[in-house]
Tab-separated table of C-alpha atoms and ligand atoms in Angstrom:
chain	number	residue	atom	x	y	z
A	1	UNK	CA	40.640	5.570	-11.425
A	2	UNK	CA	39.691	2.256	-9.638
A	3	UNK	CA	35.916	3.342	-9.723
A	4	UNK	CA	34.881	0.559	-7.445
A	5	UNK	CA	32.088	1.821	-5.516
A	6	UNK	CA	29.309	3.609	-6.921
A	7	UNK	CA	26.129	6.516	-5.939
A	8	UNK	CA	23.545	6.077	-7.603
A	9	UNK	CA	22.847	8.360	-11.092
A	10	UNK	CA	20.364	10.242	-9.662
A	11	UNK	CA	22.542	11.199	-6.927
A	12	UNK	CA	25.000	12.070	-8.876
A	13	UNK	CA	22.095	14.258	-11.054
A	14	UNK	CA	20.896	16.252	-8.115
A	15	UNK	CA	24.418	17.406	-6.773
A	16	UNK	CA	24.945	18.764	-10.539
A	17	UNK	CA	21.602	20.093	-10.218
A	18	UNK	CA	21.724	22.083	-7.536
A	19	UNK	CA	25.162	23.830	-8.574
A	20	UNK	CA	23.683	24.379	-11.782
A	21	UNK	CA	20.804	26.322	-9.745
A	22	UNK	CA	23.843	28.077	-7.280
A	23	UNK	CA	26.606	28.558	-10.629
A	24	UNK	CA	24.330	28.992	-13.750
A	25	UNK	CA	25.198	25.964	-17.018
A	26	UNK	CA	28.711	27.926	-17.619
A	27	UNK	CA	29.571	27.951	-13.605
A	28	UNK	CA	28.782	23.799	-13.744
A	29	UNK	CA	30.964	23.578	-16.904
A	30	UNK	CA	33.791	25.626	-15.272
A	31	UNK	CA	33.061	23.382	-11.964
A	32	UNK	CA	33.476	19.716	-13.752
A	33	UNK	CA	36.380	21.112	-15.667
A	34	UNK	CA	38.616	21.736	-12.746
A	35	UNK	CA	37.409	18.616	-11.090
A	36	UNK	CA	38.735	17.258	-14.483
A	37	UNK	CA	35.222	16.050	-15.172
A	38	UNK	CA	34.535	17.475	-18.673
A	39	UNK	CA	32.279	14.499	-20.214
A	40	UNK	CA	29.674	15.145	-17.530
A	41	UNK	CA	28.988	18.791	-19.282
A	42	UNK	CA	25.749	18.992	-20.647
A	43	UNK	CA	25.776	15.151	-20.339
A	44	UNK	CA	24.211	14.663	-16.147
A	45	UNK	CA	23.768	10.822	-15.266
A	46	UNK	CA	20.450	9.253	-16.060
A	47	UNK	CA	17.423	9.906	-13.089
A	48	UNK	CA	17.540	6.455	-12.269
A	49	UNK	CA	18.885	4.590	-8.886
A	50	UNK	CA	21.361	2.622	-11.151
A	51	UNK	CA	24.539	2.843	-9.113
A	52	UNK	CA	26.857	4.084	-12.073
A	53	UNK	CA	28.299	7.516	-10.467
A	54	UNK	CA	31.815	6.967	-9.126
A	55	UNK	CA	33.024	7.975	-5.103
A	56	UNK	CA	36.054	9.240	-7.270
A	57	UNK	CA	33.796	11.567	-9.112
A	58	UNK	CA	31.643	12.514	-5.985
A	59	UNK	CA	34.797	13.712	-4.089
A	60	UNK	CA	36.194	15.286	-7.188
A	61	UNK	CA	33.308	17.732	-7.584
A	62	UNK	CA	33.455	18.836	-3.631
A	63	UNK	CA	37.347	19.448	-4.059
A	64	UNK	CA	36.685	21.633	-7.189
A	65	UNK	CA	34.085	23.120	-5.402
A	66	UNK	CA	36.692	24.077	-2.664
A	67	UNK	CA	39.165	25.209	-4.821
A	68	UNK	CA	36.886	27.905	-7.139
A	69	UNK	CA	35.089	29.053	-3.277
A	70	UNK	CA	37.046	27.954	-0.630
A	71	UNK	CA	36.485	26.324	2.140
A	72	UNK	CA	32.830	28.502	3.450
A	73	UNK	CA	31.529	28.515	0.149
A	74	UNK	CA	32.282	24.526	-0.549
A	75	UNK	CA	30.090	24.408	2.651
A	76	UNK	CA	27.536	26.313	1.698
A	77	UNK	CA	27.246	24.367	-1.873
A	78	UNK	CA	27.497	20.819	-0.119
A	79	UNK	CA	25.160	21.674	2.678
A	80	UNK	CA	22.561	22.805	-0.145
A	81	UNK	CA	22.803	20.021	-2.213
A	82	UNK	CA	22.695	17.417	0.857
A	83	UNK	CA	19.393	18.853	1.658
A	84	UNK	CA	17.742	18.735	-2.113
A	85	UNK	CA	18.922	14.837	-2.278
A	86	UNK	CA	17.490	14.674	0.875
A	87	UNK	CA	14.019	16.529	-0.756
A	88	UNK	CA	14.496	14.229	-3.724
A	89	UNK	CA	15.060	10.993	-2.096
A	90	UNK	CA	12.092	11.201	-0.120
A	91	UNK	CA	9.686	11.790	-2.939
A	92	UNK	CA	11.265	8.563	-5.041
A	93	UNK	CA	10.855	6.450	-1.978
A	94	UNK	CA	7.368	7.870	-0.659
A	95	UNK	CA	6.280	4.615	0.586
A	96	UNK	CA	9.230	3.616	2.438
A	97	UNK	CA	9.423	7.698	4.010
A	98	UNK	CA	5.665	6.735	5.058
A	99	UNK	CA	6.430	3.281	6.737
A	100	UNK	CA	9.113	5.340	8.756
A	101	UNK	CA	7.187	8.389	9.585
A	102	UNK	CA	4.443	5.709	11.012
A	103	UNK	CA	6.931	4.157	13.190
A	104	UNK	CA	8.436	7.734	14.781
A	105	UNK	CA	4.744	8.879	15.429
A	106	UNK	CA	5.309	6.635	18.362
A	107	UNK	CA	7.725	7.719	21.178
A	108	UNK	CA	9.297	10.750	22.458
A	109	UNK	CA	10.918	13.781	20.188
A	110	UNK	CA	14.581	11.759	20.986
A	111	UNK	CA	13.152	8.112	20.090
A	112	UNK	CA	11.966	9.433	16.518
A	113	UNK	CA	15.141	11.130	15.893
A	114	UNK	CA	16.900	8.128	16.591
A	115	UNK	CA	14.440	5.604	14.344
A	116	UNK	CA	14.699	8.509	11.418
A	117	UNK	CA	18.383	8.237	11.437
A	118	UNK	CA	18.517	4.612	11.457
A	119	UNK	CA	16.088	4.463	8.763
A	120	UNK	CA	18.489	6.890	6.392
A	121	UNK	CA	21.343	4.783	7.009
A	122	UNK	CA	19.849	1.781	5.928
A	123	UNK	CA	18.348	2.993	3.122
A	124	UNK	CA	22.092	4.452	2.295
A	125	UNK	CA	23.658	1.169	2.830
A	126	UNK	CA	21.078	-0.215	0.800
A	127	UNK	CA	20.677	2.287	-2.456
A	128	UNK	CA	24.752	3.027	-2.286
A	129	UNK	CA	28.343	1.954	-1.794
A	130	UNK	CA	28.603	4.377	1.078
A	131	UNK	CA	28.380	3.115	4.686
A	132	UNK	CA	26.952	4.321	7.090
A	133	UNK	CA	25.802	3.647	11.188
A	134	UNK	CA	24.357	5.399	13.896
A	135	UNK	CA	25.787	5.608	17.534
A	136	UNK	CA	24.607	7.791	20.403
A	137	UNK	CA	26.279	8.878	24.173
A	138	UNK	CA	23.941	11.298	26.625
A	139	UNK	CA	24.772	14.368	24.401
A	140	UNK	CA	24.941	13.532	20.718
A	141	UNK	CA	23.767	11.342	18.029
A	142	UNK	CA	26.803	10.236	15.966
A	143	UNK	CA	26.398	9.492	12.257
A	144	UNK	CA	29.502	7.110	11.476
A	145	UNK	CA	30.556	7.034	8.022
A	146	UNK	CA	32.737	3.882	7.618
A	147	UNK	CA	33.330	4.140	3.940
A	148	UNK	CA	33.078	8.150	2.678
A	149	UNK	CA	32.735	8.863	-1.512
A	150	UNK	CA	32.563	12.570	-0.244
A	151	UNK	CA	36.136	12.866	0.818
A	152	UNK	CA	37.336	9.503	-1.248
A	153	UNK	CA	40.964	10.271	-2.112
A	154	UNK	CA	41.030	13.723	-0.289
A	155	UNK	CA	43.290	14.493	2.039
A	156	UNK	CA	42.385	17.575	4.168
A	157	UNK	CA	43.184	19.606	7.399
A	158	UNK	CA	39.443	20.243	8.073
A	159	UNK	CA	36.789	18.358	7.953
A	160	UNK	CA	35.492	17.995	4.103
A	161	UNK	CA	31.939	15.574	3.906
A	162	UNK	CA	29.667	18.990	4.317
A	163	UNK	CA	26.935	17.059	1.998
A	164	UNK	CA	26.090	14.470	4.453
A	165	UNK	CA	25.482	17.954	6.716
A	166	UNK	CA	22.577	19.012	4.517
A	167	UNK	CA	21.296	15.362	4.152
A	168	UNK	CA	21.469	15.443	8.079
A	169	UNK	CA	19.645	18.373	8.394
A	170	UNK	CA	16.752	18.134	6.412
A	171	UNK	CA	16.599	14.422	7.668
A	172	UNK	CA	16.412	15.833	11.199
A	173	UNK	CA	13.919	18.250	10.604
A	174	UNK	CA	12.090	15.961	8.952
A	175	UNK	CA	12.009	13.671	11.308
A	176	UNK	CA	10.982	16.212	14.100
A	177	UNK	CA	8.538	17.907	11.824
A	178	UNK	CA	10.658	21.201	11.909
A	179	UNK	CA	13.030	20.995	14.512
A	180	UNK	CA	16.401	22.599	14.259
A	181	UNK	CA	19.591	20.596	15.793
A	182	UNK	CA	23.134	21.633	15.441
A	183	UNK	CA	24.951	19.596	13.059
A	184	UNK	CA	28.901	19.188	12.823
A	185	UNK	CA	31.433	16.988	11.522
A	186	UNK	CA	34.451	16.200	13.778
A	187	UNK	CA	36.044	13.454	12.173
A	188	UNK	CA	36.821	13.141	8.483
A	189	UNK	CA	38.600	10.088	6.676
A	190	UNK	CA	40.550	12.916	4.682
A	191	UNK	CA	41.850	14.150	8.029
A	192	UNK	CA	43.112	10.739	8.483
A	193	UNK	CA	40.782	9.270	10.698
A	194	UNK	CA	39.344	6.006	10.442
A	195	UNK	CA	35.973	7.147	10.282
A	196	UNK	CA	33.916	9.881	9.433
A	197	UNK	CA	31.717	11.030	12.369
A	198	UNK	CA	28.965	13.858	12.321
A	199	UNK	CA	27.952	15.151	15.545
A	200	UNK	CA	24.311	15.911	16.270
A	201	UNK	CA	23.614	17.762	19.467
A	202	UNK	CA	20.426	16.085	21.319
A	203	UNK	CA	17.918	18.422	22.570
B	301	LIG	ZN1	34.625	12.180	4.626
């Protein structure tokens, strides 16, 4: 493993958390064994931003994931956890969350949904080794992920970064203070394209 670019622990954490809360302990243990993972059993990273939880070991959990539920169930799983990190991420980082939610109080439903997405990928740039940037045409917003630890290594016929669906949609709704938006990814580095892209259909 080259283990070059890193989540942070707590990231890491929450994504064992929450298939600890979906699996049960034993489900987890029989989860990190097949993603050949068996230190992290009964041993989760530390809850601290510290970026010492691997891409490889990110990607490694979905693809277990898929292989024990298949491909709807890996969904389900990744679009849970994305929205507890999301949950979880915004309670460690209250202040910034509030400095963001002041500057979307201003401007139409589409202008805050655009200034709450380019807040998250900052602070994703910032906190982790993942990259990410926001682009927009008349119909969607497009989250671009330039450098993936959800598919890192993967290859795949479909696309495979379902967590950064969940993140999406809670940061959506929080962002709109409830609203719902249909979220897909289209492009997946695992599929062979350059980029990642999620597609979020404006209102
Ligand atoms: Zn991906």
């Amino acid at each position: 493993m080259s283990e070059e670019y890193f989540y942070p622990n707590r990231w890491g954490r929450v994504v064992l958390t929450s298939a600890e809360e979906i699996l049960g302990e034993k489900g987890v243990a029989a989860l990190l064994n097949l993603a050949r993972l068996p230190h992290l059993i009964g041993n989760y990273p530390p809850d601290n931003m510290e970026k010492g939880f691997p891409f490889e070991y990110v990607s490694q959990i979905q693809r277990a994931f898929w292989e024990m539920y298949g491909s709807r169930g890996a969904q389900v799983f990744a679009t849970r956890a994305g929205e507890q990190s999301f949950a979880d991420g915004l309670s460690q980082f209250g202040k910034v969350a509030q400095a963001a939610q002041m500057a979307m109080r201003i401007g139409s439903l589409q202008q805050r949904i655009k200034v709450g997405l380019e807040f998250f990928a900052k602070f994703f740039n910032a906190v982790s080794d993942q990259k990410v940037r926001v682009e927009e045409d008349e119909t969607h917003w497009k989250w671009i992920i330039e450098r993936c630890p959800m598919c890192w290594g993967r290859t795949a016929n479909e696309p495979v970064c379902h967590l950064a669906v969940g993140v999406l949609k809670a940061a959506t709704g929080w962002a709109s203070e409830g609203e719902r938006f249909r979220i897909k990814p289209v492009e997946c580095i695992a599929m062979g394209a350059k980029e990642g892209v999620i597609l979020i259909d404006k209102p």
